C-alpha positions as semicolon CSV with decimal commas, in nm:
position;residue;x (nm);y (nm);z (nm)
1;X;8,394;8,480;13,411
2;X;8,358;8,124;13,425
3;X;8,340;7,858;13,129
4;X;7,962;7,868;13,149
5;X;7,882;8,196;13,105
6;X;7,696;8,241;12,792
7;X;7,649;8,674;12,727
8;X;7,802;8,827;12,498
9;X;8,137;9,000;12,647
10;X;8,158;9,322;12,500
11;X;8,433;9,513;12,586
12;X;8,519;9,934;12,612
13;X;8,862;9,906;12,488
14;X;8,988;9,834;12,141
15;X;9,304;9,659;11,998
16;X;9,383;9,808;11,633
17;X;9,677;9,754;11,409
18;X;9,677;9,984;11,110
19;X;9,903;9,870;10,817
20;X;10,037;10,067;10,515
21;X;9,821;9,924;10,230
22;X;10,125;9,911;10,000
23;X;10,330;9,615;10,209
24;X;10,390;9,255;10,073
25;X;10,162;8,968;10,245
26;X;10,450;8,807;10,483
27;X;10,527;9,210;10,548
28;X;10,199;9,262;10,679
29;X;10,169;8,949;10,859
30;X;10,555;9,027;11,014
31;X;10,473;9,388;11,134
32;X;10,140;9,274;11,280
33;X;10,329;8,986;11,447
34;X;10,583;9,235;11,602
35;X;10,303;9,540;11,687
36;X;10,104;9,332;11,909
37;X;10,375;9,188;12,109
38;X;10,460;9,528;12,209
39;X;10,152;9,566;12,372
40;X;10,094;9,268;12,561
41;X;10,454;9,360;12,734
42;X;10,330;9,698;12,848
43;X;9,968;9,639;12,898
44;X;9,903;9,323;13,127
45;X;9,509;9,396;13,130
46;X;9,483;9,304;12,770
47;X;9,641;8,957;12,840
48;X;9,374;8,691;12,905
49;X;9,432;8,330;13,112
50;X;9,670;8,040;13,036
51;X;9,460;7,805;12,818
52;X;9,479;7,459;12,828
53;X;9,316;7,136;12,613
54;X;9,110;6,848;12,745
55;X;9,397;6,676;12,836
56;X;9,542;6,925;13,070
57;X;9,842;7,053;12,811
58;X;9,891;7,400;12,901
59;X;9,904;7,695;12,672
60;X;10,022;8,029;12,694
61;X;9,760;8,305;12,736
62;X;9,685;8,551;12,411
63;X;9,484;8,881;12,441
64;X;9,195;8,881;12,622
65;X;9,003;9,073;12,303
66;X;9,014;9,093;11,947
67;X;9,275;9,249;11,755
68;X;9,126;9,430;11,480
69;X;9,375;9,518;11,154
70;X;9,302;9,798;10,953
71;X;9,516;9,927;10,639
72;X;9,588;10,293;10,480
73;X;9,822;10,493;10,297
74;X;10,120;10,609;10,401
75;X;9,929;10,956;10,503
76;X;9,667;10,755;10,651
77;X;9,946;10,570;10,863
78;X;10,118;10,880;10,939
79;X;9,809;11,072;11,037
80;X;9,685;10,859;11,284
81;X;10,009;10,843;11,443
82;X;9,991;11,166;11,493
83;X;9,607;11,136;11,647
84;X;9,782;10,855;11,883
85;X;10,050;11,076;12,006
86;X;9,828;11,385;12,067
87;X;9,586;11,138;12,285
88;X;9,866;10,944;12,468
89;X;9,722;10,627;12,389
90;X;9,989;10,323;12,386
91;X;10,098;10,250;12,085
92;X;10,354;10,041;11,904
93;X;10,553;10,160;11,584
94;X;10,712;9,970;11,290
95;X;10,902;10,175;11,041
96;X;11,032;10,028;10,710
97;X;11,387;10,053;10,826
98;X;11,295;9,739;11,053
99;X;11,268;9,541;10,743
100;X;11,664;9,576;10,693
101;X;11,739;9,505;11,024
102;X;11,815;9,159;11,210
103;X;11,756;9,198;11,589
104;X;11,603;9,402;11,847
105;X;11,914;9,600;11,920
106;X;11,908;9,719;11,568
107;X;11,561;9,790;11,547
108;X;11,575;10,002;11,819
109;X;11,873;10,194;11,685
110;X;11,674;10,255;11,392
111;X;11,373;10,412;11,542
112;X;11,581;10,607;11,753
113;X;11,795;10,745;11,471
114;X;11,474;10,927;11,333
115;X;11,245;11,182;11,469
116;X;10,899;11,148;11,530
117;X;10,747;11,328;11,242
118;X;11,040;11,189;10,975
119;X;10,937;10,807;11,109
120;X;10,842;10,633;10,753
121;X;10,573;10,401;10,907
122;X;10,484;10,027;10,794
123;X;10,266;9,965;11,079
124;X;10,119;10,118;11,415
125;X;9,953;9,956;11,671
126;X;9,717;10,132;11,939
127;X;9,486;10,068;12,240
128;X;9,285;10,229;12,443
129;X;8,883;10,369;12,485
130;X;8,679;10,226;12,231
131;X;8,611;10,601;12,106
132;X;8,933;10,727;12,114
133;X;9,107;10,439;11,897
134;X;8,801;10,499;11,674
135;X;8,939;10,859;11,632
136;X;9,312;10,761;11,575
137;X;9,183;10,552;11,280
138;X;8,955;10,778;11,112
139;X;9,033;10,700;10,716
140;X;9,141;10,332;10,753
141;X;8,990;10,075;10,637
142;X;8,938;9,727;10,756
143;X;9,219;9,494;10,655
144;X;9,045;9,275;10,347
């Protein structure tokens, strides 16, 4: 697409994050940032072109489409995780244990120490066809 295109851009895919509703503001922001970083590293098709300002200063590329942020109860998040797994959608998880670790090695160890059904999820990011992601998010509401 060139910069002169004016037609609305519609995506047949969706990037979504669901956060547990009882997180503090700083936790919501932290979890969201960590979760979406996982999608961009594994799914190059979600990343757009680099940016540049009018002076030619270059900036890193970002997602090519919006990231929708939802919230729900612990139970809603657990159900969304199970639905994402059953649909084999690309996903990233953030467990509550990760608030107590300080690096990637310890983060991975904390997740690895718990079975799938026992994960205490603080957040989940998912990517895929719009209708499949919508089904995963059933019961969640848009983040205020």
